[in-house]
Tab-separated table of C-alpha atoms in Angstrom:
chain	number	residue	atom	x	y	z
A	1	UNK	CA	50.040	6.292	-2.480
A	2	UNK	CA	50.367	6.959	-6.216
A	3	UNK	CA	47.537	6.255	-8.624
A	4	UNK	CA	47.782	2.930	-10.450
A	5	UNK	CA	48.355	4.746	-13.784
A	6	UNK	CA	51.437	6.494	-12.297
A	7	UNK	CA	52.786	3.232	-10.872
A	8	UNK	CA	52.324	1.624	-14.262
A	9	UNK	CA	54.281	4.495	-15.886
A	10	UNK	CA	57.198	4.023	-13.472
A	11	UNK	CA	57.254	0.270	-14.155
A	12	UNK	CA	57.204	0.936	-17.912
A	13	UNK	CA	60.103	3.416	-17.782
A	14	UNK	CA	62.165	1.067	-15.602
A	15	UNK	CA	61.521	-2.235	-17.309
A	16	UNK	CA	60.773	-1.342	-20.920
A	17	UNK	CA	62.865	1.803	-21.372
A	18	UNK	CA	65.696	0.835	-19.013
A	19	UNK	CA	65.845	4.204	-17.236
A	20	UNK	CA	67.693	4.539	-13.967
A	21	UNK	CA	65.976	5.465	-10.754
A	22	UNK	CA	67.536	8.953	-10.892
A	23	UNK	CA	66.276	9.452	-14.465
A	24	UNK	CA	62.777	8.344	-13.516
A	25	UNK	CA	62.864	10.759	-10.579
A	26	UNK	CA	63.933	13.592	-12.881
A	27	UNK	CA	61.451	12.743	-15.617
A	28	UNK	CA	58.383	12.423	-13.401
A	29	UNK	CA	59.384	14.931	-10.745
A	30	UNK	CA	58.916	12.570	-7.834
A	31	UNK	CA	60.938	11.623	-4.766
A	32	UNK	CA	63.846	9.208	-5.395
A	33	UNK	CA	62.659	6.782	-2.716
A	34	UNK	CA	59.167	6.782	-4.273
A	35	UNK	CA	60.653	6.027	-7.665
A	36	UNK	CA	62.760	3.224	-6.191
A	37	UNK	CA	59.819	1.730	-4.309
A	38	UNK	CA	57.485	1.469	-7.285
A	39	UNK	CA	60.187	0.680	-9.897
A	40	UNK	CA	61.884	-2.293	-8.215
A	41	UNK	CA	59.578	-3.533	-5.466
A	42	UNK	CA	56.632	-5.853	-6.070
A	43	UNK	CA	53.280	-4.118	-5.575
A	44	UNK	CA	51.075	-6.883	-4.182
A	45	UNK	CA	47.504	-6.212	-3.133
A	46	UNK	CA	46.933	-5.978	0.614
A	47	UNK	CA	43.770	-6.239	2.644
A	48	UNK	CA	42.586	-2.870	3.872
A	49	UNK	CA	40.821	-4.327	6.883
A	50	UNK	CA	40.970	-1.614	9.499
A	51	UNK	CA	41.779	-2.463	13.050
A	52	UNK	CA	40.035	-0.432	15.692
A	53	UNK	CA	42.363	1.945	17.498
A	54	UNK	CA	42.119	4.358	20.349
A	55	UNK	CA	42.694	4.061	24.035
A	56	UNK	CA	39.637	1.877	24.587
A	57	UNK	CA	41.031	-0.763	22.235
A	58	UNK	CA	44.801	-0.446	22.614
A	59	UNK	CA	44.895	-0.008	26.377
A	60	UNK	CA	43.334	-1.841	29.299
A	61	UNK	CA	40.204	0.339	29.565
A	62	UNK	CA	38.187	-1.508	26.947
A	63	UNK	CA	38.811	-4.832	28.576
A	64	UNK	CA	37.789	-3.442	31.975
A	65	UNK	CA	34.544	-1.987	30.670
A	66	UNK	CA	33.754	-5.193	28.774
A	67	UNK	CA	34.094	-7.226	31.963
A	68	UNK	CA	31.798	-4.855	33.808
A	69	UNK	CA	29.173	-5.058	31.054
A	70	UNK	CA	29.289	-8.837	31.072
A	71	UNK	CA	28.840	-8.878	34.851
A	72	UNK	CA	25.916	-6.463	34.650
A	73	UNK	CA	24.135	-8.660	32.096
A	74	UNK	CA	23.476	-11.132	34.924
A	75	UNK	CA	21.624	-8.481	36.959
A	76	UNK	CA	18.193	-6.936	36.541
A	77	UNK	CA	18.000	-3.894	34.342
A	78	UNK	CA	17.523	-1.473	37.233
A	79	UNK	CA	20.612	-2.849	39.039
A	80	UNK	CA	23.021	-2.359	36.166
A	81	UNK	CA	25.613	0.430	35.975
A	82	UNK	CA	24.718	3.412	33.857
A	83	UNK	CA	27.244	4.855	31.429
A	84	UNK	CA	27.685	7.768	33.834
A	85	UNK	CA	28.514	5.411	36.718
A	86	UNK	CA	30.961	3.455	34.545
A	87	UNK	CA	32.688	6.695	33.640
A	88	UNK	CA	32.986	7.725	37.318
A	89	UNK	CA	34.425	4.299	38.254
A	90	UNK	CA	36.942	4.492	35.428
A	91	UNK	CA	38.048	7.923	36.527
A	92	UNK	CA	38.884	6.533	39.947
A	93	UNK	CA	41.174	3.994	38.197
A	94	UNK	CA	43.017	6.748	36.338
A	95	UNK	CA	41.068	6.882	33.073
A	96	UNK	CA	42.082	9.986	31.049
A	97	UNK	CA	39.508	9.711	28.270
A	98	UNK	CA	36.253	11.632	27.842
A	99	UNK	CA	32.701	10.574	28.619
A	100	UNK	CA	31.913	10.580	24.888
A	101	UNK	CA	34.795	8.132	24.227
A	102	UNK	CA	33.290	5.754	26.756
A	103	UNK	CA	29.769	6.114	25.276
A	104	UNK	CA	31.043	5.265	21.786
A	105	UNK	CA	32.769	2.147	23.095
A	106	UNK	CA	29.705	0.958	25.111
A	107	UNK	CA	27.421	1.484	22.096
A	108	UNK	CA	29.802	-0.437	19.832
A	109	UNK	CA	30.081	-3.235	22.406
A	110	UNK	CA	26.311	-3.567	22.785
A	111	UNK	CA	25.846	-3.785	18.987
A	112	UNK	CA	28.263	-6.693	18.790
A	113	UNK	CA	27.202	-8.450	21.973
A	114	UNK	CA	23.481	-8.886	21.610
A	115	UNK	CA	21.869	-9.977	24.852
A	116	UNK	CA	19.761	-12.679	23.230
A	117	UNK	CA	22.637	-13.868	21.027
A	118	UNK	CA	20.520	-14.131	17.865
A	119	UNK	CA	21.294	-13.156	14.307
A	120	UNK	CA	19.702	-9.835	13.404
A	121	UNK	CA	19.598	-10.785	9.734
A	122	UNK	CA	16.596	-12.324	8.029
A	123	UNK	CA	16.382	-15.715	6.384
A	124	UNK	CA	15.156	-15.765	2.806
A	125	UNK	CA	11.978	-17.825	3.048
A	126	UNK	CA	11.027	-20.587	0.649
A	127	UNK	CA	7.333	-20.489	-0.146
A	128	UNK	CA	5.728	-23.813	-1.110
A	129	UNK	CA	2.871	-23.908	-3.653
A	130	UNK	CA	-0.649	-23.130	-2.428
A	131	UNK	CA	0.522	-20.826	0.351
A	132	UNK	CA	-1.157	-17.403	0.204
A	133	UNK	CA	-0.930	-14.060	1.940
A	134	UNK	CA	-3.864	-11.683	2.425
A	135	UNK	CA	-4.083	-8.009	3.255
A	136	UNK	CA	-6.227	-4.915	2.775
A	137	UNK	CA	-5.138	-1.763	0.932
A	138	UNK	CA	-7.070	1.508	0.725
A	139	UNK	CA	-7.439	2.882	-2.812
A	140	UNK	CA	-9.658	5.372	-4.578
A	141	UNK	CA	-12.313	5.219	-7.319
A	142	UNK	CA	-14.935	7.601	-8.732
A	143	UNK	CA	-18.630	6.778	-8.583
A	144	UNK	CA	-21.400	9.140	-9.717
A	145	UNK	CA	-18.884	11.968	-10.033
A	146	UNK	CA	-17.500	11.649	-6.486
A	147	UNK	CA	-14.479	9.964	-4.895
A	148	UNK	CA	-15.105	6.669	-3.104
A	149	UNK	CA	-12.584	4.934	-0.812
A	150	UNK	CA	-12.038	1.343	-1.854
A	151	UNK	CA	-10.778	-1.260	0.623
A	152	UNK	CA	-9.147	-3.740	-1.777
A	153	UNK	CA	-8.630	-7.190	-0.323
A	154	UNK	CA	-5.564	-8.628	-2.069
A	155	UNK	CA	-4.489	-12.283	-2.023
A	156	UNK	CA	-1.050	-13.163	-3.389
A	157	UNK	CA	0.724	-16.480	-3.889
A	158	UNK	CA	4.486	-15.992	-3.278
A	159	UNK	CA	5.419	-19.237	-5.125
A	160	UNK	CA	4.099	-18.023	-8.471
A	161	UNK	CA	3.635	-14.306	-7.643
A	162	UNK	CA	0.056	-14.528	-8.916
A	163	UNK	CA	-2.429	-12.159	-7.288
A	164	UNK	CA	-6.173	-11.652	-6.982
A	165	UNK	CA	-8.073	-8.647	-5.637
A	166	UNK	CA	-11.631	-7.734	-4.737
A	167	UNK	CA	-12.790	-4.153	-3.952
A	168	UNK	CA	-14.916	-3.735	-0.802
A	169	UNK	CA	-16.534	-0.796	0.997
A	170	UNK	CA	-15.125	-1.609	4.450
A	171	UNK	CA	-12.802	-3.916	6.422
A	172	UNK	CA	-15.401	-5.415	8.774
A	173	UNK	CA	-16.028	-9.130	9.240
A	174	UNK	CA	-18.752	-9.376	6.617
A	175	UNK	CA	-16.532	-7.732	3.970
A	176	UNK	CA	-13.516	-9.841	4.878
A	177	UNK	CA	-15.367	-13.144	4.590
A	178	UNK	CA	-17.232	-12.100	1.452
A	179	UNK	CA	-13.952	-10.977	-0.078
A	180	UNK	CA	-12.209	-14.251	0.728
A	181	UNK	CA	-15.077	-16.170	-0.834
A	182	UNK	CA	-14.713	-14.117	-4.027
A	183	UNK	CA	-10.938	-14.572	-4.046
A	184	UNK	CA	-11.280	-18.332	-3.700
A	185	UNK	CA	-13.750	-18.326	-6.556
A	186	UNK	CA	-11.386	-16.301	-8.783
A	187	UNK	CA	-8.418	-18.565	-8.059
A	188	UNK	CA	-10.479	-21.701	-8.664
A	189	UNK	CA	-9.574	-23.235	-5.302
A	190	UNK	CA	-8.625	-22.666	-1.692
A	191	UNK	CA	-5.023	-22.097	-0.499
A	192	UNK	CA	-3.781	-24.686	1.929
A	193	UNK	CA	-2.318	-21.994	4.179
A	194	UNK	CA	-3.107	-18.297	4.468
A	195	UNK	CA	-0.936	-15.759	6.276
A	196	UNK	CA	-2.690	-12.689	7.662
A	197	UNK	CA	-1.810	-9.840	9.957
A	198	UNK	CA	-3.819	-9.003	13.072
A	199	UNK	CA	-7.056	-8.068	11.311
A	200	UNK	CA	-9.716	-7.276	13.898
A	201	UNK	CA	-12.455	-9.270	12.062
A	202	UNK	CA	-10.266	-12.391	12.195
A	203	UNK	CA	-8.056	-12.027	15.307
A	204	UNK	CA	-9.565	-11.322	18.717
A	205	UNK	CA	-6.265	-11.552	20.627
A	206	UNK	CA	-2.800	-10.942	19.185
A	207	UNK	CA	0.171	-13.200	19.720
A	208	UNK	CA	2.253	-12.671	22.863
A	209	UNK	CA	5.403	-14.263	24.280
A	210	UNK	CA	3.267	-16.688	26.245
A	211	UNK	CA	0.539	-17.728	23.800
A	212	UNK	CA	-0.438	-17.828	20.145
A	213	UNK	CA	-2.914	-15.453	18.503
A	214	UNK	CA	-6.588	-16.271	19.050
A	215	UNK	CA	-9.033	-16.140	16.126
A	216	UNK	CA	-12.671	-15.036	16.371
A	217	UNK	CA	-15.280	-17.810	16.448
A	218	UNK	CA	-16.860	-16.618	13.193
A	219	UNK	CA	-13.558	-16.729	11.357
A	220	UNK	CA	-12.755	-20.188	12.737
A	221	UNK	CA	-16.138	-21.433	11.477
A	222	UNK	CA	-15.366	-19.967	8.032
A	223	UNK	CA	-11.876	-21.504	8.121
A	224	UNK	CA	-13.254	-24.946	9.001
A	225	UNK	CA	-15.717	-24.803	6.108
A	226	UNK	CA	-13.003	-24.146	3.532
A	227	UNK	CA	-10.266	-26.196	5.186
A	228	UNK	CA	-7.328	-23.824	5.065
A	229	UNK	CA	-4.711	-23.226	7.788
A	230	UNK	CA	-4.073	-19.769	9.222
A	231	UNK	CA	-0.776	-18.157	10.154
A	232	UNK	CA	-1.049	-14.883	12.075
A	233	UNK	CA	1.905	-12.507	11.857
A	234	UNK	CA	3.503	-11.008	14.927
A	235	UNK	CA	2.250	-7.517	15.854
A	236	UNK	CA	3.900	-4.733	13.844
A	237	UNK	CA	5.696	-7.245	11.603
A	238	UNK	CA	4.489	-6.492	8.103
A	239	UNK	CA	7.708	-8.006	6.641
A	240	UNK	CA	6.371	-11.449	7.598
A	241	UNK	CA	3.886	-11.118	4.723
A	242	UNK	CA	6.095	-8.993	2.481
A	243	UNK	CA	4.825	-10.521	-0.775
A	244	UNK	CA	1.252	-9.283	-0.321
A	245	UNK	CA	2.501	-5.961	1.099
A	246	UNK	CA	4.326	-5.399	-2.175
A	247	UNK	CA	1.389	-6.683	-4.177
A	248	UNK	CA	-1.003	-4.184	-2.557
A	249	UNK	CA	1.321	-1.406	-3.672
A	250	UNK	CA	1.595	-2.988	-7.144
A	251	UNK	CA	-2.207	-3.049	-7.535
A	252	UNK	CA	-2.478	0.530	-6.285
A	253	UNK	CA	0.187	2.012	-8.578
A	254	UNK	CA	-0.721	-0.017	-11.683
A	255	UNK	CA	-4.530	-0.130	-11.575
A	256	UNK	CA	-5.499	2.785	-9.278
A	257	UNK	CA	-2.873	5.404	-10.192
A	258	UNK	CA	-5.722	7.432	-11.671
A	259	UNK	CA	-8.976	6.679	-9.898
A	260	UNK	CA	-11.045	4.319	-12.107
A	261	UNK	CA	-14.690	5.043	-12.778
A	262	UNK	CA	-16.841	2.601	-10.836
A	263	UNK	CA	-20.488	1.879	-11.556
A	264	UNK	CA	-20.695	-0.870	-8.916
A	265	UNK	CA	-18.442	-3.007	-6.762
A	266	UNK	CA	-19.335	-6.057	-8.858
A	267	UNK	CA	-18.276	-4.345	-12.071
A	268	UNK	CA	-14.982	-3.129	-10.581
A	269	UNK	CA	-14.338	-6.662	-9.222
A	270	UNK	CA	-14.617	-8.076	-12.729
A	271	UNK	CA	-12.394	-5.314	-14.160
A	272	UNK	CA	-9.689	-6.092	-11.604
A	273	UNK	CA	-9.993	-9.812	-12.277
A	274	UNK	CA	-9.384	-9.286	-15.997
A	275	UNK	CA	-6.458	-6.918	-15.407
A	276	UNK	CA	-4.726	-9.213	-12.943
A	277	UNK	CA	-5.250	-12.203	-15.264
A	278	UNK	CA	-3.467	-10.317	-18.067
A	279	UNK	CA	-0.765	-9.233	-15.618
A	280	UNK	CA	0.292	-12.862	-15.185
A	281	UNK	CA	1.693	-12.777	-18.733
A	282	UNK	CA	5.052	-11.505	-17.501
A	283	UNK	CA	8.211	-13.055	-16.084
A	284	UNK	CA	8.521	-13.894	-12.420
A	285	UNK	CA	10.890	-11.401	-10.802
A	286	UNK	CA	13.273	-14.178	-9.713
A	287	UNK	CA	12.471	-17.471	-11.455
A	288	UNK	CA	12.690	-16.182	-15.059
A	289	UNK	CA	9.462	-17.982	-15.951
A	290	UNK	CA	6.045	-16.634	-16.859
A	291	UNK	CA	3.877	-16.097	-13.789
A	292	UNK	CA	0.979	-17.715	-15.655
A	293	UNK	CA	2.965	-20.944	-16.154
A	294	UNK	CA	3.970	-20.997	-12.480
A	295	UNK	CA	0.357	-20.356	-11.483
A	296	UNK	CA	-0.879	-23.265	-13.587
A	297	UNK	CA	1.558	-25.516	-11.727
A	298	UNK	CA	0.448	-24.067	-8.363
A	299	UNK	CA	-3.293	-24.601	-9.007
A	300	UNK	CA	-2.697	-28.378	-8.782
A	301	UNK	CA	-1.933	-27.933	-5.080
A	302	UNK	CA	-5.044	-25.905	-4.198
A	303	UNK	CA	-7.861	-27.379	-2.159
A	304	UNK	CA	-11.174	-27.906	-3.945
A	305	UNK	CA	-13.947	-25.425	-3.320
A	306	UNK	CA	-16.628	-26.908	-1.047
A	307	UNK	CA	-19.813	-27.991	-2.767
A	308	UNK	CA	-22.016	-26.009	-0.376
A	309	UNK	CA	-21.884	-22.199	-0.421
A	310	UNK	CA	-20.980	-20.466	2.833
A	311	UNK	CA	-23.518	-17.745	3.727
A	312	UNK	CA	-21.795	-14.593	4.992
A	313	UNK	CA	-23.946	-12.460	7.276
A	314	UNK	CA	-24.070	-11.084	10.792
A	315	UNK	CA	-27.002	-11.066	13.201
A	316	UNK	CA	-27.324	-8.330	15.808
A	317	UNK	CA	-30.061	-6.859	17.984
A	318	UNK	CA	-30.389	-3.065	18.280
A	319	UNK	CA	-32.656	-0.638	20.063
A	320	UNK	CA	-34.173	2.401	18.380
A	321	UNK	CA	-35.062	5.839	19.774
A	322	UNK	CA	-38.519	7.431	19.722
A	323	UNK	CA	-37.824	8.717	16.212
A	324	UNK	CA	-37.410	5.174	14.838
A	325	UNK	CA	-33.672	5.695	14.472
A	326	UNK	CA	-30.626	3.575	15.303
A	327	UNK	CA	-26.923	3.644	14.443
A	328	UNK	CA	-25.310	1.436	11.840
A	329	UNK	CA	-21.783	1.872	10.444
A	330	UNK	CA	-21.434	5.087	12.470
A	331	UNK	CA	-24.459	6.519	10.668
A	332	UNK	CA	-28.071	7.027	11.757
A	333	UNK	CA	-30.645	4.999	9.818
A	334	UNK	CA	-34.441	5.294	9.958
A	335	UNK	CA	-36.522	2.136	10.356
A	336	UNK	CA	-40.286	2.690	9.945
A	337	UNK	CA	-42.401	1.635	12.956
A	338	UNK	CA	-39.325	0.317	14.759
A	339	UNK	CA	-40.215	2.170	17.963
A	340	UNK	CA	-43.233	-0.108	18.296
A	341	UNK	CA	-40.927	-2.977	19.281
A	342	UNK	CA	-38.560	-3.295	22.252
A	343	UNK	CA	-35.714	-4.547	20.045
A	344	UNK	CA	-35.024	-4.811	16.306
A	345	UNK	CA	-33.127	-7.659	14.719
A	346	UNK	CA	-30.603	-6.611	12.029
A	347	UNK	CA	-29.279	-9.057	9.446
A	348	UNK	CA	-26.110	-7.603	7.898
A	349	UNK	CA	-24.345	-8.662	4.699
A	350	UNK	CA	-21.310	-6.954	3.232
A	351	UNK	CA	-23.433	-4.446	1.267
A	352	UNK	CA	-26.993	-4.521	2.612
A	353	UNK	CA	-28.968	-4.672	5.837
A	354	UNK	CA	-32.398	-6.034	6.723
A	355	UNK	CA	-34.360	-4.862	9.783
A	356	UNK	CA	-36.758	-7.478	11.178
A	357	UNK	CA	-39.237	-7.076	14.010
A	358	UNK	CA	-39.699	-9.520	16.868
A	359	UNK	CA	-42.719	-10.836	14.973
A	360	UNK	CA	-40.592	-11.669	11.929
A	361	UNK	CA	-41.851	-8.756	9.832
A	362	UNK	CA	-39.303	-7.074	7.542
A	363	UNK	CA	-39.534	-3.384	8.444
A	364	UNK	CA	-36.759	-2.063	6.248
A	365	UNK	CA	-34.207	-3.314	3.713
A	366	UNK	CA	-31.579	-1.153	2.066
A	367	UNK	CA	-27.878	-0.653	1.305
A	368	UNK	CA	-25.588	-0.211	4.270
A	369	UNK	CA	-24.709	3.460	4.947
A	370	UNK	CA	-21.075	3.090	3.994
A	371	UNK	CA	-22.119	2.068	0.474
A	372	UNK	CA	-23.136	5.691	-0.118
A	373	UNK	CA	-20.134	7.275	1.551
A	374	UNK	CA	-18.202	9.497	-0.854
A	375	UNK	CA	-16.129	12.681	-1.157
A	376	UNK	CA	-16.724	15.439	-3.690
A	377	UNK	CA	-14.154	16.008	-6.424
A	378	UNK	CA	-12.690	19.520	-5.902
A	379	UNK	CA	-14.082	20.791	-9.175
A	380	UNK	CA	-13.601	24.478	-8.330
A	381	UNK	CA	-9.866	23.993	-7.916
A	382	UNK	CA	-9.642	21.792	-10.996
A	383	UNK	CA	-11.522	24.233	-13.199
A	384	UNK	CA	-9.466	27.197	-12.026
A	385	UNK	CA	-6.323	25.293	-13.040
A	386	UNK	CA	-7.927	24.604	-16.436
A	387	UNK	CA	-8.695	28.306	-16.876
A	388	UNK	CA	-4.958	29.028	-16.720
A	389	UNK	CA	-4.238	26.184	-19.145
A	390	UNK	CA	-7.403	25.497	-21.188
A	391	UNK	CA	-5.476	23.354	-23.670
A	392	UNK	CA	-4.937	20.640	-21.024
A	393	UNK	CA	-8.661	19.868	-20.503
A	394	UNK	CA	-8.895	16.876	-22.919
A	395	UNK	CA	-5.745	15.327	-21.424
A	396	UNK	CA	-6.388	15.957	-17.723
A	397	UNK	CA	-6.867	13.015	-15.379
A	398	UNK	CA	-10.131	14.629	-14.263
A	399	UNK	CA	-11.554	14.876	-17.792
A	400	UNK	CA	-13.073	11.369	-17.672
A	401	UNK	CA	-14.967	12.277	-14.472
A	402	UNK	CA	-16.899	15.149	-16.105
A	403	UNK	CA	-20.630	14.477	-16.583
A	404	UNK	CA	-21.618	13.973	-20.219
A	405	UNK	CA	-23.297	17.320	-20.989
A	406	UNK	CA	-20.635	19.346	-19.195
A	407	UNK	CA	-17.861	17.484	-20.998
A	408	UNK	CA	-19.401	18.150	-24.407
A	409	UNK	CA	-19.843	21.762	-23.438
A	410	UNK	CA	-16.144	22.199	-22.578
A	411	UNK	CA	-14.531	20.169	-25.348
A	412	UNK	CA	-14.672	22.831	-28.049
A	413	UNK	CA	-11.722	23.603	-30.331
A	414	UNK	CA	-11.829	27.368	-29.693
A	415	UNK	CA	-9.608	27.814	-26.607
A	416	UNK	CA	-10.944	31.324	-25.919
A	417	UNK	CA	-14.519	29.995	-25.890
A	418	UNK	CA	-13.438	27.067	-23.733
A	419	UNK	CA	-11.911	29.481	-21.236
A	420	UNK	CA	-15.126	31.517	-21.043
A	421	UNK	CA	-17.172	28.381	-20.444
A	422	UNK	CA	-14.813	27.280	-17.693
A	423	UNK	CA	-15.265	30.618	-15.961
A	424	UNK	CA	-19.050	30.243	-16.250
A	425	UNK	CA	-18.902	26.792	-14.649
A	426	UNK	CA	-16.741	28.108	-11.792
A	427	UNK	CA	-19.334	30.768	-11.000
A	428	UNK	CA	-22.099	28.126	-11.029
A	429	UNK	CA	-20.161	25.867	-8.660
A	430	UNK	CA	-20.565	28.510	-5.948
A	431	UNK	CA	-24.267	27.570	-5.606
A	432	UNK	CA	-24.513	24.196	-7.374
A	433	UNK	CA	-22.534	20.966	-7.435
A	434	UNK	CA	-21.332	19.425	-10.706
A	435	UNK	CA	-23.980	16.705	-10.670
A	436	UNK	CA	-26.786	19.239	-10.397
A	437	UNK	CA	-25.276	21.415	-13.116
A	438	UNK	CA	-25.328	18.444	-15.434
A	439	UNK	CA	-28.936	17.507	-14.499
A	440	UNK	CA	-30.235	21.094	-14.890
A	441	UNK	CA	-27.809	21.928	-17.675
A	442	UNK	CA	-30.220	23.648	-20.090
A	443	UNK	CA	-31.768	25.754	-17.306
A	444	UNK	CA	-28.469	26.926	-15.806
A	445	UNK	CA	-26.328	27.504	-18.883
A	446	UNK	CA	-27.406	29.645	-21.840
A	447	UNK	CA	-25.301	30.281	-24.928
A	448	UNK	CA	-25.859	31.994	-28.219
A	449	UNK	CA	-29.485	31.917	-29.459
A	450	UNK	CA	-30.556	30.671	-26.045
A	451	UNK	CA	-28.774	27.323	-26.536
A	452	UNK	CA	-25.800	26.319	-24.378
A	453	UNK	CA	-23.961	24.803	-27.320
A	454	UNK	CA	-24.413	27.905	-29.458
A	455	UNK	CA	-26.521	26.137	-32.099
A	456	UNK	CA	-29.230	28.051	-33.989
A	457	UNK	CA	-31.885	25.429	-34.421
A	458	UNK	CA	-33.873	27.652	-36.807
A	459	UNK	CA	-31.336	26.707	-39.492
A	460	UNK	CA	-32.663	23.173	-39.304
A	461	UNK	CA	-36.379	24.078	-39.779
A	462	UNK	CA	-36.325	22.398	-43.177
A	463	UNK	CA	-35.727	19.091	-41.402
A	464	UNK	CA	-38.563	19.549	-38.897
A	465	UNK	CA	-41.459	17.087	-39.508
A	466	UNK	CA	-44.934	18.572	-39.916
A	467	UNK	CA	-48.020	17.417	-38.048
A	468	UNK	CA	-48.870	14.860	-40.733
A	469	UNK	CA	-45.334	13.411	-40.516
A	470	UNK	CA	-44.018	14.856	-43.800
A	471	UNK	CA	-40.740	16.765	-43.946
A	472	UNK	CA	-41.271	20.526	-44.436
A	473	UNK	CA	-38.958	21.914	-47.161
């Protein structure tokens, strides 16, 4: 078929210039029949719907195989013909095609004849106000110069696309319930319905074909206190809470793309609250209205917060060894004089634990072990990269994680001097970590005149106060 521009040229020469078919043929160098076809015949658009062809569709073989497949659907799986058996039976009837031809046809037939006769497409769900979705997402922050894994509990409202998040050290029951309490407080109310996946702290038995998911007793008690309904997703069906799945990624890529510095979980919680509040000043991805305005409308549908606070804790009894040790959060903790008692009672909150004897005496109280779990920043690798490109130090993502004294030591204008200092720090990292280098900075690093910053303090003797408090000139 000719291009539309060529067809248009033929029409123009025939109708506007009045050329004969032979002249058009000669001018354009095309076949006479082609010139006649496009010059005088109407070129109407035709559907290019392709009909399936081949021996399985044009001959009797496809119909035979279809009948067999329908018959086999009524039998148990193990009693049905295999593709190999179908091919052998067809051969006996005179089939001349190949085994691959048959396989292609059977595969195509099965795709268009679903056994359960349901639509494989998804319905676009309508989310009413005050319906929320909740999920965890693992992110990363820096605390005391080391990486810390953050389990951010994110709650999103699909109606308005508003979101709230609280950083937590783990995904256990205490953290989940504490996080939900904080999320309710931030949103100023309680969602009427919350959709969750099969979180172990909340779901003790997943949904099956025969029965619904079963929630843990502790979570049910928490749910009853706040009055919300729970919808548990099917196993391995993250799309059923797609809004919060996307929101977890949004929080990660917008607020944790470079690991934020965290002094405490409470401080990071407040930082995230402020950032997500500002984030609502943008248009909804579909409704062309500010998220903040939609959220204000949605808050009218939230349940009121209960007047009485819900205490989140867990009681458990543990035994200790002869060294006064027991395991908590997969770590060994020491409880003084615990071996004097047959059993120790632990009271666990999301961040702390309290060890109590059978007499009611508090033997130990401290942060839970996972609160101190961290990973070292690979400073040796980072500094070696900086040695090759010393100019990048002030702009590197790792620059803000440098301890104060070390940062001042490196941020000099002279790139040659900066490179030398980087090499000195790399050599020190063989036997010391970055935190210790900063703490023992003046003992480990010596510069010109015995001062790491290269300052000759004797030049400032005139400003040194005398014993009587007067300035010596």
